[in-house]
Coordinates of C-alpha atoms in Angstrom, one line a residue:
X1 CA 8.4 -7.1 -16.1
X2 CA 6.2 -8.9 -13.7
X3 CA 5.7 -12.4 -13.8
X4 CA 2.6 -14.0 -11.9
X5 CA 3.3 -17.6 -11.1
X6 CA 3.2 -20.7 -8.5
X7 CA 5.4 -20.3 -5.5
X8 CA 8.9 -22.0 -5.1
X9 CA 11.0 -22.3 -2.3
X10 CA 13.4 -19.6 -3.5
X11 CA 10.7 -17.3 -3.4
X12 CA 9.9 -17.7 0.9
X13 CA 11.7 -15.0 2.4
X14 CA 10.1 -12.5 -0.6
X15 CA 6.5 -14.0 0.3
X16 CA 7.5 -13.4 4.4
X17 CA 8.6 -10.0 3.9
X18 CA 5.5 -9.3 1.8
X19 CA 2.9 -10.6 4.1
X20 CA 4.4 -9.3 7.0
X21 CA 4.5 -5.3 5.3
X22 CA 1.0 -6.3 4.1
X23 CA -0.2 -7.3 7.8
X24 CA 1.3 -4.2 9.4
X25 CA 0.4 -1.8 6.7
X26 CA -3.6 -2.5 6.4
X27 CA -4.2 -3.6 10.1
X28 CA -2.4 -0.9 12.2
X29 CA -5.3 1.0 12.6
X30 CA -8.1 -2.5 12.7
X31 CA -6.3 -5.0 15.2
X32 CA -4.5 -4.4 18.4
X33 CA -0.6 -4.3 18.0
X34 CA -0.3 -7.5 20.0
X35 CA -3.0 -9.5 17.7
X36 CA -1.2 -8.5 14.2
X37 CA 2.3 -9.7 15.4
X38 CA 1.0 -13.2 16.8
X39 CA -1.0 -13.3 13.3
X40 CA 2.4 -12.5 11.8
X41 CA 4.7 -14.9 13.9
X42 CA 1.8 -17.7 13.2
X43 CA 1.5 -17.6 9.9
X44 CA 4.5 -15.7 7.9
X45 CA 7.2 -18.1 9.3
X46 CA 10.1 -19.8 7.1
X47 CA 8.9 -23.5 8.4
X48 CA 5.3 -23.0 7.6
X49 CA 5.8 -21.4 4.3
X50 CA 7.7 -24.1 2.9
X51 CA 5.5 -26.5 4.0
X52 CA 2.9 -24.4 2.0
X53 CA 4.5 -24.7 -1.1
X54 CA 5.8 -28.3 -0.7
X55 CA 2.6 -29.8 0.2
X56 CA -0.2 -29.0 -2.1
X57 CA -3.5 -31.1 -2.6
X58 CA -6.7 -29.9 -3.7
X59 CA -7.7 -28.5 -0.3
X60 CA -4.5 -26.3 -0.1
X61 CA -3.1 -24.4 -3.8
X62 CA -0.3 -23.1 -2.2
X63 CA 0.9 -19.4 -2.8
X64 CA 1.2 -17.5 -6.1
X65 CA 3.8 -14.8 -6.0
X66 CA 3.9 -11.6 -8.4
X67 CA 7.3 -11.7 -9.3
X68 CA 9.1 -8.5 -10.6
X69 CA 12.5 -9.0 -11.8
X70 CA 13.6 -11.7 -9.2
X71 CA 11.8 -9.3 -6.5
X72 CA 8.3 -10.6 -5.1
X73 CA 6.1 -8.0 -4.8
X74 CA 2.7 -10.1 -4.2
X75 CA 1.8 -13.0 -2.9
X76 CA -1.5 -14.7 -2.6
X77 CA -3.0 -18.3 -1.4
X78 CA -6.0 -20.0 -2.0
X79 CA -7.8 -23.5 -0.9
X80 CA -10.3 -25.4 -3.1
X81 CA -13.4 -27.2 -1.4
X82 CA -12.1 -25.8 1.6
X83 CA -16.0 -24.8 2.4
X84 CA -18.0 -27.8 0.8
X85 CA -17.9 -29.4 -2.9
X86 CA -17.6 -26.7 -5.3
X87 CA -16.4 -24.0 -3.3
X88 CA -13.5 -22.4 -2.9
X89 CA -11.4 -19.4 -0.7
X90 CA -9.0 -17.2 -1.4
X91 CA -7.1 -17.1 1.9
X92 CA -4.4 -14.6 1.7
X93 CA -3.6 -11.8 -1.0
X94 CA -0.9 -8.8 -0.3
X95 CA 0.8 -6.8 -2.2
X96 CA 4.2 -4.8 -1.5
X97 CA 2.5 -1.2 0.0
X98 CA 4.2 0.8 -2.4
X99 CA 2.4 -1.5 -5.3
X100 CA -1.0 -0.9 -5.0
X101 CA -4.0 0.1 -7.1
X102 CA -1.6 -1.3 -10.0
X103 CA -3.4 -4.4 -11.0
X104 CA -1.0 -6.7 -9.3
X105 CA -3.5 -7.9 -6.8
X106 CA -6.6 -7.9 -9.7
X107 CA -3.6 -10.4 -11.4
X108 CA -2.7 -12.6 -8.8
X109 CA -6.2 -13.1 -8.1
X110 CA -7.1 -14.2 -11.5
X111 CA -4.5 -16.6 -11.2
X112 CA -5.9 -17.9 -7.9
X113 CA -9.4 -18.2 -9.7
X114 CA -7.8 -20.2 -12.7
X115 CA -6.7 -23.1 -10.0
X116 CA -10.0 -23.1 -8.2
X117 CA -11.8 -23.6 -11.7
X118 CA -9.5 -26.3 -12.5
X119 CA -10.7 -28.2 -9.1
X120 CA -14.4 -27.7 -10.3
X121 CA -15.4 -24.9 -8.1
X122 CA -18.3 -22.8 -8.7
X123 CA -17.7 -20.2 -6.0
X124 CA -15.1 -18.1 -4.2
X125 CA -15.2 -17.0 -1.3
X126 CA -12.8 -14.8 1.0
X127 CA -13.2 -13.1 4.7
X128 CA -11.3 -10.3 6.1
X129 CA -11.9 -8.0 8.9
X130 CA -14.8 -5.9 8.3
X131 CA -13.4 -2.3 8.7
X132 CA -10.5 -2.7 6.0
X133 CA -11.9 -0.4 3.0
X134 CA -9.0 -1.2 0.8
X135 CA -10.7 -4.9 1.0
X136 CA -14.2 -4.4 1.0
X137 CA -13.1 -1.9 -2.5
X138 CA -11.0 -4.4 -4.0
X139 CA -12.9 -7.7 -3.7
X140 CA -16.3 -5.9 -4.6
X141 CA -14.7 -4.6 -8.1
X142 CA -13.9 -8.1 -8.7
X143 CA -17.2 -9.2 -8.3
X144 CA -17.7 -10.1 -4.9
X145 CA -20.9 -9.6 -2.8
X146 CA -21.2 -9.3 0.7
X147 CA -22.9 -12.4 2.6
X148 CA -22.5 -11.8 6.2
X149 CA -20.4 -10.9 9.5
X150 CA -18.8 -13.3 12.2
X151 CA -17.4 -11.7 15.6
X152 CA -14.0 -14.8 16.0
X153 CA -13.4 -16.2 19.8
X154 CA -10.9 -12.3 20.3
X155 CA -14.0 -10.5 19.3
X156 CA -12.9 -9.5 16.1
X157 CA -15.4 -8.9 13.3
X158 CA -15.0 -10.1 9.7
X159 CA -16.8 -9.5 6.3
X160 CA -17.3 -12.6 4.3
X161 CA -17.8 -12.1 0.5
X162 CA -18.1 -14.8 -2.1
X163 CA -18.7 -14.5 -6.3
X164 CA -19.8 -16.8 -8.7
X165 CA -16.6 -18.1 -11.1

């Protein structure tokens, strides 16, 4: 059975393992080898993700985990009035490869959603690069509309979506 729920330190190497397949699974083909493995060594790390799920506030939820029989097979993270007042982002949400287009991400979201509404947010927004289809086709069945582009300092372009919640 899979169990959606808040993060705990027991569950960091699981939320590692998952971003790190996620990153190298949907970016192989979008970011330079070299960009997705300093993406990976910054952010999917044991230090920071304990810090992640020790220190949470309302500008920092920390990570929600889909948790399958002591196995995490999703993790995503969100920040409330990261933007301004009443706004919100979803800043990370992958899933193990082989569990996709299962509902698991459509779950973990909603969970996400459920803590930005408790913080008083009125919109959710999330940003991704802009040629990932698997992306752009989940986020806009769940509401999301497309608001504009950014090229970061590397040049790389992302797709920045918000909804309503």
């Amino acid at each position: 059975m899979i169990i959606i729920r808040p993060a705990t330190l027991k569950d960091v190497d699981g939320i590692i393992q998952v971003c790190i397949e996620g990153n190298r699974v949907t970016y192989q083909d979008l970011l330079p080898a070299s960009d997705m493995e300093e993406k990976i060594v910054t952010y999917y790390n044991n230090t920071r993700i304990q810090d992640e799920i020790r220190n949470l506030d309302d500008s920092w939820n920390g990570w929600i985990v889909a948790d399958e029989d002591g196995e995490i097979i999703g993790a995503g993270a969100g920040a409330g009035g990261y933007n301004e007042e009443g706004k919100a982002e979803v800043l990370a949400l992958y899933l193990k490869p082989t569990r996709k287009r299962n509902g698991i991400g459509t779950k973990i979201l909603a969970e996400i959603t459920k803590v930005h509404q408790a913080q008083g947010a009125k919109e959710q927004w999330v940003s991704f690069i802009h040629k990932n289809e698997l992306a752009t086709l989940f986020y806009e069945a769940q509401d999301f509309t497309f608001i504009k582009e950014t090229t970061d300092q590397e040049g790389h372009r992302y797709a920045h979506y918000k909804r309503k919640i």
